[in-house]
mmCIF file of C-alpha atoms in Angstrom:
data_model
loop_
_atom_site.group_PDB
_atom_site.id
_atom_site.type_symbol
_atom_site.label_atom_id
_atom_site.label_comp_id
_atom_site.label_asym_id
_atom_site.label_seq_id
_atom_site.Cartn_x
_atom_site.Cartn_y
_atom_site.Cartn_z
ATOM 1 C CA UNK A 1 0.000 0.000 0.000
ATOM 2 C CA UNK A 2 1.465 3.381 -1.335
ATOM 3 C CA UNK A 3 1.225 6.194 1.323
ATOM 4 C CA UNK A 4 2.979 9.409 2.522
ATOM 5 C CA UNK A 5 3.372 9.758 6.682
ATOM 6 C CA UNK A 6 5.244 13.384 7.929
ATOM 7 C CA UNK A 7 6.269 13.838 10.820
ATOM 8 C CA UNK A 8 5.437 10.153 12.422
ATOM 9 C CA UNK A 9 7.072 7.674 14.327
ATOM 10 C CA UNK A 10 6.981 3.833 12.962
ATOM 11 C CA UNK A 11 8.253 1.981 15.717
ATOM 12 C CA UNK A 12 7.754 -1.747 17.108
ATOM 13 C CA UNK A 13 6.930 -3.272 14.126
ATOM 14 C CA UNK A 14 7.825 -6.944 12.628
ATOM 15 C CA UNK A 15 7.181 -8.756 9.321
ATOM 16 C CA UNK A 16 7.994 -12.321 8.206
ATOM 17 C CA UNK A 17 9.316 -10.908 4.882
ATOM 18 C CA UNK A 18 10.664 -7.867 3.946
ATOM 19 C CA UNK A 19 9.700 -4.124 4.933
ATOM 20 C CA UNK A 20 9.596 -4.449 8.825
ATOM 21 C CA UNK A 21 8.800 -0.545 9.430
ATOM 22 C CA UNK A 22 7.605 0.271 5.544
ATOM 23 C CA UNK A 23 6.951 -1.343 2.357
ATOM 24 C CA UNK A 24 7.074 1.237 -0.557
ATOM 25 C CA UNK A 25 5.651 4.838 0.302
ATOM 26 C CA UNK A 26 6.991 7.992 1.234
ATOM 27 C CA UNK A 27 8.333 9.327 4.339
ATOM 28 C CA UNK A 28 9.064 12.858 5.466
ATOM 29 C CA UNK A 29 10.406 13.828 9.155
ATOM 30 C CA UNK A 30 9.698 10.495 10.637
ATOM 31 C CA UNK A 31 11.572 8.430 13.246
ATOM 32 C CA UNK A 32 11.788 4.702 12.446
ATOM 33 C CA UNK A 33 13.009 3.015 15.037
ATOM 34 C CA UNK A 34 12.368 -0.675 17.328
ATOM 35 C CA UNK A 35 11.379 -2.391 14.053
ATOM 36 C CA UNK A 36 12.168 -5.645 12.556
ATOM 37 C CA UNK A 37 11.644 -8.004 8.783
ATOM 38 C CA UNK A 38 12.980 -11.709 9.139
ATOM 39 C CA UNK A 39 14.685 -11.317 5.697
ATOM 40 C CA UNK A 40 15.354 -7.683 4.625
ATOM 41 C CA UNK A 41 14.404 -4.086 5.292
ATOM 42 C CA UNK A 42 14.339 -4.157 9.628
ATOM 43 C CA UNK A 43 13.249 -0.136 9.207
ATOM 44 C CA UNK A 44 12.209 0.309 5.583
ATOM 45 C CA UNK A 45 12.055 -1.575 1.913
ATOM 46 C CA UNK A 46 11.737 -0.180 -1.210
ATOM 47 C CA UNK A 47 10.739 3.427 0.201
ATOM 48 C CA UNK A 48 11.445 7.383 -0.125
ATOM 49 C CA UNK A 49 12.866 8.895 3.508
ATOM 50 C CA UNK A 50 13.219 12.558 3.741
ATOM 51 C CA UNK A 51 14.787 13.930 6.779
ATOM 52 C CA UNK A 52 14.333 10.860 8.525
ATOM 53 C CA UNK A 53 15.855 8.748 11.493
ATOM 54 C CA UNK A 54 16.517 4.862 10.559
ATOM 55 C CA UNK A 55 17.363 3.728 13.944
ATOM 56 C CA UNK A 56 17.508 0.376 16.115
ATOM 57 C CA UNK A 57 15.982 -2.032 13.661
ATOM 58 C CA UNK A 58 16.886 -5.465 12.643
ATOM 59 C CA UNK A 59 16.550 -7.772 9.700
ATOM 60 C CA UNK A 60 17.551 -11.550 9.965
ATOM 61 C CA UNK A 61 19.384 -11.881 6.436
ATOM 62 C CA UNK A 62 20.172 -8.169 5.511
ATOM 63 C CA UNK A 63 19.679 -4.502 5.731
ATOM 64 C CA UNK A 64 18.370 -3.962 9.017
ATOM 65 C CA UNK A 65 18.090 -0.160 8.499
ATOM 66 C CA UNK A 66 17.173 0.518 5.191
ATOM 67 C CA UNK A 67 16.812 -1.756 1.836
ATOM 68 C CA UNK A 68 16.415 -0.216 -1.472
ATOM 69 C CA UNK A 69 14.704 3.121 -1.854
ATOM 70 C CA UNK A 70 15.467 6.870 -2.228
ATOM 71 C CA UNK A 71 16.767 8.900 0.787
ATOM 72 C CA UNK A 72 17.935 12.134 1.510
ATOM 73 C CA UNK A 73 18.995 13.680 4.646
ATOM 74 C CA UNK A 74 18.837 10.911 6.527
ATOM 75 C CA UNK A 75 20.119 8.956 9.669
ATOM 76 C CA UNK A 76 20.458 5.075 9.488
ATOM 77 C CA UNK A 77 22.614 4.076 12.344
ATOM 78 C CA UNK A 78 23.025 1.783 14.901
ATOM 79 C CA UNK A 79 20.787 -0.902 12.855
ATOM 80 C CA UNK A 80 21.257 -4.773 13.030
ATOM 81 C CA UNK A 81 21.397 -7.566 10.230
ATOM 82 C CA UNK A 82 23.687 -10.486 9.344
ATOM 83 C CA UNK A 83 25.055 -8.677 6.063
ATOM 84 C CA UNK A 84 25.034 -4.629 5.510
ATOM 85 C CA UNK A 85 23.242 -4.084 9.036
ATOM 86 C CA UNK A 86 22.656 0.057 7.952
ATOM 87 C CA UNK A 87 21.418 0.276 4.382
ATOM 88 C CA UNK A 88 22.003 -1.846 1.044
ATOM 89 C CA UNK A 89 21.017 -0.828 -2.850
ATOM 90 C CA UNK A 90 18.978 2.464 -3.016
ATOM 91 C CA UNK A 91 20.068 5.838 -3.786
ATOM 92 C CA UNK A 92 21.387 8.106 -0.881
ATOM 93 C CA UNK A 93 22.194 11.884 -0.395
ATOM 94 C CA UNK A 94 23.530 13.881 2.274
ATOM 95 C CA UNK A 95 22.742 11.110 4.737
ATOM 96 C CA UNK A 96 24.392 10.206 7.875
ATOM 97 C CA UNK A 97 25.178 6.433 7.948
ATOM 98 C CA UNK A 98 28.314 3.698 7.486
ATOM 99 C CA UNK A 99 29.727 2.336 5.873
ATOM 100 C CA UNK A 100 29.480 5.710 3.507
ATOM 101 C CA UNK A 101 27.611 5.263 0.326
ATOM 102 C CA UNK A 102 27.847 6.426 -2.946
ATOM 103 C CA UNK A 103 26.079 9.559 -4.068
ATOM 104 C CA UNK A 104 26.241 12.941 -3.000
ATOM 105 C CA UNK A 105 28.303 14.055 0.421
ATOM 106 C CA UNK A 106 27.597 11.959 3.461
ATOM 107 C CA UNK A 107 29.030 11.681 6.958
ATOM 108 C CA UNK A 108 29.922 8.562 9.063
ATOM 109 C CA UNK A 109 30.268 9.998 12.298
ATOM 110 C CA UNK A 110 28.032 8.812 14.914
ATOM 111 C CA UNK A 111 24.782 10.978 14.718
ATOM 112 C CA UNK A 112 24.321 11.681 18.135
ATOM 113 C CA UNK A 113 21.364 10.386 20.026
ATOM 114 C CA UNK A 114 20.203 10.829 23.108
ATOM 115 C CA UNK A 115 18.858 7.246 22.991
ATOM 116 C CA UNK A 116 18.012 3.597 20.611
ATOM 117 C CA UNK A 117 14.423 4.811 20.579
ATOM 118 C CA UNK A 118 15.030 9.157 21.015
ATOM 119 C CA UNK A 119 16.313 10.497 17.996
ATOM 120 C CA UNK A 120 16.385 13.688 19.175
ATOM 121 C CA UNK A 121 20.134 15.059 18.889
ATOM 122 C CA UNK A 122 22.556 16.284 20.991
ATOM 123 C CA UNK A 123 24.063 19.866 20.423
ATOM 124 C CA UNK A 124 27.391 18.870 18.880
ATOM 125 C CA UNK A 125 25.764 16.762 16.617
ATOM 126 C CA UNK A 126 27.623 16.453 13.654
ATOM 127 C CA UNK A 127 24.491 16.116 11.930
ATOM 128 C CA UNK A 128 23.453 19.691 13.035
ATOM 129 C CA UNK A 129 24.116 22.016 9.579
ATOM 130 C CA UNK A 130 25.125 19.218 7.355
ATOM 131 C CA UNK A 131 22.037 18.728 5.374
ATOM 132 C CA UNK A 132 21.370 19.979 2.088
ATOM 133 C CA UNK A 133 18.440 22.549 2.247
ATOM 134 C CA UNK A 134 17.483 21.460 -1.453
ATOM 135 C CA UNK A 135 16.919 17.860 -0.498
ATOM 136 C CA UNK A 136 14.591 19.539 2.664
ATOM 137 C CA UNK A 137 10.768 18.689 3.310
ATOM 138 C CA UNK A 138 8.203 20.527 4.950
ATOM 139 C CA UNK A 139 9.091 23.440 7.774
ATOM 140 C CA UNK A 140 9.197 21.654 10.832
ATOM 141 C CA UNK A 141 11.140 18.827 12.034
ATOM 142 C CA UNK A 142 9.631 15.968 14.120
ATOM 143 C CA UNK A 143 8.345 17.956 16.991
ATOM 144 C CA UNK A 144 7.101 20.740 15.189
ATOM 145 C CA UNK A 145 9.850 22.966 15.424
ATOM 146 C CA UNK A 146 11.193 25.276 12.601
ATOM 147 C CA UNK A 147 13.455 22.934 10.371
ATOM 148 C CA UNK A 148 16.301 25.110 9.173
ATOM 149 C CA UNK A 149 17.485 27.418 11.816
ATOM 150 C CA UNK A 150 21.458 27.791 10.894
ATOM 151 C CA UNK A 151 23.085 27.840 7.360
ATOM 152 C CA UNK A 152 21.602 24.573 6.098
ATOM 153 C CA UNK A 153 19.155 21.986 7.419
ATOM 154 C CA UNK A 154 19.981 19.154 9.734
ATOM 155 C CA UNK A 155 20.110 15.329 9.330
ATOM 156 C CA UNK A 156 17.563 13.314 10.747
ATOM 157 C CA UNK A 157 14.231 14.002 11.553
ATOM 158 C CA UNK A 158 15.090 16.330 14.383
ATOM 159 C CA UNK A 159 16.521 20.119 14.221
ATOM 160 C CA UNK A 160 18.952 20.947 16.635
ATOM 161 C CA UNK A 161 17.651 24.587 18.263
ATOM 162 C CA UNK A 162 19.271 25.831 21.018
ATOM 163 C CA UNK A 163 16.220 27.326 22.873
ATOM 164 C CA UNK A 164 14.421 24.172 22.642
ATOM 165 C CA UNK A 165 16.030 22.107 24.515
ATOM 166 C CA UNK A 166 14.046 22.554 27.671
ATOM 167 C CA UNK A 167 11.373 20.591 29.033
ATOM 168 C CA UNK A 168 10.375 17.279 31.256
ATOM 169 C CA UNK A 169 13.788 15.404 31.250
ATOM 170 C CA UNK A 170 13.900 11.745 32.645
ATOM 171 C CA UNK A 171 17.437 9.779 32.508
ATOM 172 C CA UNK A 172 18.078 6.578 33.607
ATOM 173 C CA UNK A 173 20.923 3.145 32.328
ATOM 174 C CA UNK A 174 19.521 -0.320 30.669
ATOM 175 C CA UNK A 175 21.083 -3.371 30.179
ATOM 176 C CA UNK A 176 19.889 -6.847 28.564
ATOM 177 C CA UNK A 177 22.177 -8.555 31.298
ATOM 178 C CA UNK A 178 22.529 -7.462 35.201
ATOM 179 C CA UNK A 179 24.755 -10.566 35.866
ATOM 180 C CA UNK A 180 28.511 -10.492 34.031
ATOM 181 C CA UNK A 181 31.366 -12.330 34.473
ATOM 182 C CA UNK A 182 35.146 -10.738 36.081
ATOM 183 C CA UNK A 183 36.764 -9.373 32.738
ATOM 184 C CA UNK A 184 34.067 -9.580 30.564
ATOM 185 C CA UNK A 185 32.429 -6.498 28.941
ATOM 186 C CA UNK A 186 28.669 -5.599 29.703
ATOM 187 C CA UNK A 187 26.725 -3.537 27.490
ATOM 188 C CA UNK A 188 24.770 -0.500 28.713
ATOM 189 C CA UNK A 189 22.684 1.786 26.756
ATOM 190 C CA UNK A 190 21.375 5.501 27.703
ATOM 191 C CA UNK A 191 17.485 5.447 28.551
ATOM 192 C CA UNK A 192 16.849 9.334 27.841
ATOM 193 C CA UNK A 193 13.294 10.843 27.477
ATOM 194 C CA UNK A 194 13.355 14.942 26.402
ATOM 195 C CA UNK A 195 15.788 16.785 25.002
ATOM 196 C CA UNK A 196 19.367 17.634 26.716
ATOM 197 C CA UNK A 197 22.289 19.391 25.033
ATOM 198 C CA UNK A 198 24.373 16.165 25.772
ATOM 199 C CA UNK A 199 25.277 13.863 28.082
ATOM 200 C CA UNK A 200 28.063 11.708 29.474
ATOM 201 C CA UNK A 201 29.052 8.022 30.758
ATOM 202 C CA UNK A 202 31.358 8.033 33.418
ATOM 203 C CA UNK A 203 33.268 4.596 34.879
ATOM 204 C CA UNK A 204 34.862 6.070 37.931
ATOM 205 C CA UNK A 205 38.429 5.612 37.190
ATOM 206 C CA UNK A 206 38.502 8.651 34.809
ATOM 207 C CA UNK A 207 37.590 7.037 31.432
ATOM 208 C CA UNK A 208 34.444 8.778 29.800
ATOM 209 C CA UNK A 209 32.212 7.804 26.837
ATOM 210 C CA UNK A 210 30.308 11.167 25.088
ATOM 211 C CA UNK A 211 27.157 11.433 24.105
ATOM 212 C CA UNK A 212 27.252 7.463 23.185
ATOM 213 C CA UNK A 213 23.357 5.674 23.254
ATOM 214 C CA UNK A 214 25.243 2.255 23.781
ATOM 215 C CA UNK A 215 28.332 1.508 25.803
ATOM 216 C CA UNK A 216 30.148 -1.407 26.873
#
């Protein structure tokens, strides 16, 4: 089925096939995140994202983020699959993802997430301003607020703004595993609701981990 969603969230999803989040259609400012597809396509198959966030899904062959498709401006990061866990085939431009694909400019730095399932963006994002305004859709970003506020528009579905990042803030560590074994690593990840200019994991013996939704 053929549709356009703006400014959604697709989220907790799961198909026996392909397409886990989306099959075909468009999407513009969306977060896509917590889905999965037992063969390809965890987050989306086969569809157009716009300024979106591809984030946390899972396939059980290949391309847990994104299979296929057009998209432009955005994320697709920290996604899970036996082969090319981000994105495989498709067209890309001025997205944030890696390995980097071919196309126009992208970056491979890690976006900058509060958390797996917040795509909101922390401050020194390197996705803030690295956009291409001509690839841009609609005026606001995922929560409504105005989507180009600096030189050019941001990556992702959310728009860093300086004076926004205020409200109800809750923080707080998960972990799959609360038993572990003496020397081996444990895996954390940042359970963040709101918006925050950044954040910081810190071991007690002066090692630090910045702005990082999954640790071990």
């Amino acid at each position: 089925c053929y549709s356009v969603l703006q400014n959604g969230t697709v989220s907790d999803n799961t198909s026996g096939g392909n397409g886990g989040g989306t099959y075909y259609g468009v999407l513009e400012t969306c977060a896509v995140f917590g889905n999965s597809a037992a063969v390809t396509g965890g987050g989306t198959c086969f569809s157009t994202n716009r300024g979106c966030s591809v984030v946390n899904n899972a396939s059980g062959l290949q391309a847990g983020g994104v299979y296929a498709g057009v998209s432009a401006n955005t994320v697709m990061y920290y996604n899970n699959a036996r082969m090319s866990p981000n994105w495989l085939g498709g067209t890309y431009s001025n997205c944030c993802t890696t390995p980097q694909p071919g196309g126009l400019r992208h970056i491979t730095n890690a976006p900058g997430f509060l958390a797996l399932d917040n795509p909101h963006l922390v401050a020194a994002s390197p996705c803030a301003n690295a956009g291409s305004n001509q690839l841009s859709v609609g005026a606001t970003d995922w929560d409504g607020e105005a989507r180009t506020n600096g030189p050019a528009v941001d990556i992702g579905c959310d728009e860093v703004t300086a004076g926004g990042l205020t409200g109800l803030l809750t923080v707080a560590i998960g972990a799959d595993l609360t038993n572990g074994c003496v020397g081996a690593a444990m895996s954390f990840r940042s359970v963040i609701a709101g918006k925050a200019i950044g954040y910081v994991w810190a071991w007690g013996d002066g090692l630090t981990s910045t702005n990082a939704p999954t640790v071990s």
